[in-house]
PDB file of C-alpha atoms in Angstrom:
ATOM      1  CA  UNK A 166     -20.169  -3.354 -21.195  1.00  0.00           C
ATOM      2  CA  UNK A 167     -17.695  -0.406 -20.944  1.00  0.00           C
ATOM      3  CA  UNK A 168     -14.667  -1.167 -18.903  1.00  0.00           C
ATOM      4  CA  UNK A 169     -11.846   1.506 -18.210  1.00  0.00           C
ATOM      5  CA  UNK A 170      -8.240   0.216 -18.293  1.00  0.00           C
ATOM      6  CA  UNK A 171      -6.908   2.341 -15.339  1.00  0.00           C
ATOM      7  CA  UNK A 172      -8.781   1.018 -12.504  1.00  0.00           C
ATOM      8  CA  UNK A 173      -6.991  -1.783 -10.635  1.00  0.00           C
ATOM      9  CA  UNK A 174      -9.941  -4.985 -10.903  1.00  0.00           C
ATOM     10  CA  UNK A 175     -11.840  -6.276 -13.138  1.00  0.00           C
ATOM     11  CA  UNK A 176     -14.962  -5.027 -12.077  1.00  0.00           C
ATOM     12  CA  UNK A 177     -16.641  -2.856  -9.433  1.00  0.00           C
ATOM     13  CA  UNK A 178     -16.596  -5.659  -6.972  1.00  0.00           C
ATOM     14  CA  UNK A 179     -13.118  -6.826  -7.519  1.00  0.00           C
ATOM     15  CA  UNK A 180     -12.233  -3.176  -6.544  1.00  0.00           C
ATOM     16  CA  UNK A 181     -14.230  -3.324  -3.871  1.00  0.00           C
ATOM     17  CA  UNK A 182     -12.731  -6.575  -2.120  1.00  0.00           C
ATOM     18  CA  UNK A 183      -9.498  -4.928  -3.152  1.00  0.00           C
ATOM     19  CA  UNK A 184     -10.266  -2.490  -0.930  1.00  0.00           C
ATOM     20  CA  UNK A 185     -11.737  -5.000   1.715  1.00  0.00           C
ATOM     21  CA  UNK A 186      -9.063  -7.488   1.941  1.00  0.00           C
ATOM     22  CA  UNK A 187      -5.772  -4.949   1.823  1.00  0.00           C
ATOM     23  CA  UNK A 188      -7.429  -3.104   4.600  1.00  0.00           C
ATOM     24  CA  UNK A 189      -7.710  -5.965   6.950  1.00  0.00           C
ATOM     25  CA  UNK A 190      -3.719  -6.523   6.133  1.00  0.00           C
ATOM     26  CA  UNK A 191      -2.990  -2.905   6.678  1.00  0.00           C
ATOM     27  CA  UNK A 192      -5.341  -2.942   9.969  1.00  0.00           C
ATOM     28  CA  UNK A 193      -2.911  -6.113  11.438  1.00  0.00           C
ATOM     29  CA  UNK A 194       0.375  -4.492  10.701  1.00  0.00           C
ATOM     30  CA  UNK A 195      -0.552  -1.921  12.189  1.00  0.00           C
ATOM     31  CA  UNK A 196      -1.805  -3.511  15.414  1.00  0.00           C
ATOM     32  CA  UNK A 197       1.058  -5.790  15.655  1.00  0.00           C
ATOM     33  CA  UNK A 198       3.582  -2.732  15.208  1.00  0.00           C
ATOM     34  CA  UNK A 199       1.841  -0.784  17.542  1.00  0.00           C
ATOM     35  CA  UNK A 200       1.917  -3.963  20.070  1.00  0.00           C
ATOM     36  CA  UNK A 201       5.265  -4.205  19.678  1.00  0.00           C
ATOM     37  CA  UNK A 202       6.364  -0.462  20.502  1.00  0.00           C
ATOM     38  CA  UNK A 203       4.081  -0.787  23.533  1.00  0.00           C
ATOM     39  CA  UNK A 204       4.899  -4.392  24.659  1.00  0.00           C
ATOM     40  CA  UNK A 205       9.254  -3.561  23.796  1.00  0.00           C
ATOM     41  CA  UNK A 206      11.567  -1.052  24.654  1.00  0.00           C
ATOM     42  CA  UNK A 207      12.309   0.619  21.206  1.00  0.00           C
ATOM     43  CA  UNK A 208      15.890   1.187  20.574  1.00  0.00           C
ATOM     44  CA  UNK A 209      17.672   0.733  17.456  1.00  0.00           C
ATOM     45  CA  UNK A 210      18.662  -3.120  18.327  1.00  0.00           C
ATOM     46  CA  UNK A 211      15.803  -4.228  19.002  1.00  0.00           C
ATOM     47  CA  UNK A 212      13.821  -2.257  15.774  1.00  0.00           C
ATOM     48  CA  UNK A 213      17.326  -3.689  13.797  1.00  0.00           C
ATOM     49  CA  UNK A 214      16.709  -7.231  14.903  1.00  0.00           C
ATOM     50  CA  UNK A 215      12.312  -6.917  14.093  1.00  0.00           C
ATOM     51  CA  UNK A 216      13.839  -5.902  10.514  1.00  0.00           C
ATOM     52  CA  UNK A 217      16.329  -8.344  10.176  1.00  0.00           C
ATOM     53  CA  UNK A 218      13.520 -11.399  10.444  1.00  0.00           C
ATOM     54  CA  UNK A 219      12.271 -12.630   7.028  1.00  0.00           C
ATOM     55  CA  UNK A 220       8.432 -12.819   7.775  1.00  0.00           C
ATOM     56  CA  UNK A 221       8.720  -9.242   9.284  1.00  0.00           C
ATOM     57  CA  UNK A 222      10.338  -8.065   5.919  1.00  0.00           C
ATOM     58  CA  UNK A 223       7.599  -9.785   3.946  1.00  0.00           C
ATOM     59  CA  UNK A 224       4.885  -8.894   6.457  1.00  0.00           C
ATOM     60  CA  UNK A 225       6.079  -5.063   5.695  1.00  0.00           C
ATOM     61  CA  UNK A 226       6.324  -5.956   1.708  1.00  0.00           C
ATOM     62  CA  UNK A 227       2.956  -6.987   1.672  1.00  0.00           C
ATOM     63  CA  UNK A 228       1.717  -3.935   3.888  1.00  0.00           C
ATOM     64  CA  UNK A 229       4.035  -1.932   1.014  1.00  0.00           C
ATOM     65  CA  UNK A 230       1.998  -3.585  -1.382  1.00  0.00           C
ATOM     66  CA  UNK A 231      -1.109  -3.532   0.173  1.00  0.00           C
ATOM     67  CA  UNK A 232      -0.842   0.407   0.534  1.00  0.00           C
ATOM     68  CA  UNK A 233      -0.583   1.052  -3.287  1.00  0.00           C
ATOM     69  CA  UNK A 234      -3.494  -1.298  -4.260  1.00  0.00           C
ATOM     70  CA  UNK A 235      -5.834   0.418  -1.440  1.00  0.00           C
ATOM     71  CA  UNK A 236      -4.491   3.907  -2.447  1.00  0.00           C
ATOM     72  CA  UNK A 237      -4.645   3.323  -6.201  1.00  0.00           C
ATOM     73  CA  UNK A 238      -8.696   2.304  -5.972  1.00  0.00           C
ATOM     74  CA  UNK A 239      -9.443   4.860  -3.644  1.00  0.00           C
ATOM     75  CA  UNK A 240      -7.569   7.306  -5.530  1.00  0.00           C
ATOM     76  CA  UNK A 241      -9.303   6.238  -9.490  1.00  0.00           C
ATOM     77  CA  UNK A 242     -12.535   6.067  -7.611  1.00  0.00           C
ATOM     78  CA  UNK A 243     -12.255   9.572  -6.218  1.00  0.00           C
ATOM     79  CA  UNK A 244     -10.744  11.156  -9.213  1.00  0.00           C
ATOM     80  CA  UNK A 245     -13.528   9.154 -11.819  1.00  0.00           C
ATOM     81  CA  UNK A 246     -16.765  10.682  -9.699  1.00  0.00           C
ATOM     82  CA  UNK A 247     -14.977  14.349  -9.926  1.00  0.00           C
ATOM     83  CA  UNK A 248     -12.924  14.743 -12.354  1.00  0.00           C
ATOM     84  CA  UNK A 249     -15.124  14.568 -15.406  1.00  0.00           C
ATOM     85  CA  UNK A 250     -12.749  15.493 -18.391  1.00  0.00           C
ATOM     86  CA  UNK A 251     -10.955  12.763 -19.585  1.00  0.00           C
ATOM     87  CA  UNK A 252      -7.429  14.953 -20.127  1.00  0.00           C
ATOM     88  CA  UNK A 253      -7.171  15.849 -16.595  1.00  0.00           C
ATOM     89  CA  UNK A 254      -8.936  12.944 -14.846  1.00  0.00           C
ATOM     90  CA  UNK A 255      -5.839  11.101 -16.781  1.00  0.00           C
ATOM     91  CA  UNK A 256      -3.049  13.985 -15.894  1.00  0.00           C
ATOM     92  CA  UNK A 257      -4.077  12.981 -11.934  1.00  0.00           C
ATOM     93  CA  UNK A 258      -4.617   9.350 -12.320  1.00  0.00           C
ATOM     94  CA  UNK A 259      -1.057   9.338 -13.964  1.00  0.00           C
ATOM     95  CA  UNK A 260       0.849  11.343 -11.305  1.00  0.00           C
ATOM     96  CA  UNK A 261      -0.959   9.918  -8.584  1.00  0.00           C
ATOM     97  CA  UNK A 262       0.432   6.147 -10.367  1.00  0.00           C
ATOM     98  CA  UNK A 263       3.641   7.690 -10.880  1.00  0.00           C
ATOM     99  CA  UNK A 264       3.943   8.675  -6.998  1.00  0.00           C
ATOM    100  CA  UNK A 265       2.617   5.483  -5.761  1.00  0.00           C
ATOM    101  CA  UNK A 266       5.307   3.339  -8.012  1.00  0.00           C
ATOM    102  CA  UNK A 267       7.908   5.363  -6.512  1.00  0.00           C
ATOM    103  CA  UNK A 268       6.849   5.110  -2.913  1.00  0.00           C
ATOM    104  CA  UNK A 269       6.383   1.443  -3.733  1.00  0.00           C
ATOM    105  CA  UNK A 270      10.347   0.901  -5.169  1.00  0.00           C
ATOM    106  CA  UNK A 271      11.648   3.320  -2.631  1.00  0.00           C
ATOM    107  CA  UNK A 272      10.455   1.096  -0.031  1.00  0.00           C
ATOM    108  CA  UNK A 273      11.593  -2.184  -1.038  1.00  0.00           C
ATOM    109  CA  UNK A 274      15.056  -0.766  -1.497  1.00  0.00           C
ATOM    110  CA  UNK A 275      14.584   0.910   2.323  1.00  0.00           C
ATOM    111  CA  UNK A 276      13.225  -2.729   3.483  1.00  0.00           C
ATOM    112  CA  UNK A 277      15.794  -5.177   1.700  1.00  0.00           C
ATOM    113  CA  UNK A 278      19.087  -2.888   1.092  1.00  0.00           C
ATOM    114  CA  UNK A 279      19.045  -2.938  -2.886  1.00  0.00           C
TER     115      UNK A 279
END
């Protein structure tokens, strides 16, 4: 069995419920954030105080996190079934990686002040 090293699971159906379970986490924060703007007058207190709770900052780290996992399979999916050559199917997979990391450490420092 052939496995490539740049995909995120182990195997096709790891990726899959990759896929599958950050979804569902990226489907509730979204709901709940859209609930909230609907259900509370947004002003900068009251978004201030929603990012000043603990489980809202962690909520948002795992939606961070969830983001580059689901982005990072779909994107090594789409780029293995068109991007034959190996020297640019890399070149992609590697600035797509690159951009993803620094979305991901951009917002951490955004969410927690670092």
């Amino acid at each position: 069995m052939v496995s490539s090293v740049t995909n995120l699971g182990r195997s096709g159906v790891f990726d899959w419920l990759i896929q599958r379970v950050t979804a569902y986490v990226l489907a509730i924060y979204t709901v709940f954030l859209l609930g909230f703007m609907v259900t509370t007058d947004i002003n900068y207190e009251t978004w201030s105080a929603l990012f000043d709770q603990t489980w809202f900052r962690i909520f948002t780290l795992l939606a961070l996190l969830s983001l580059g996992a689901h982005a990072w399979v779909g994107l090594w999916t789409v780029t293995t079934d068109y991007l034959k050559s190996m020297a640019p199917r890399f070149l992609v997979q590697a600035l797509c990686g690159l951009t993803m990391f620094v979305y991901l450490i951009w917002g951490i420092q955004i969410l927690w002040g670092l």
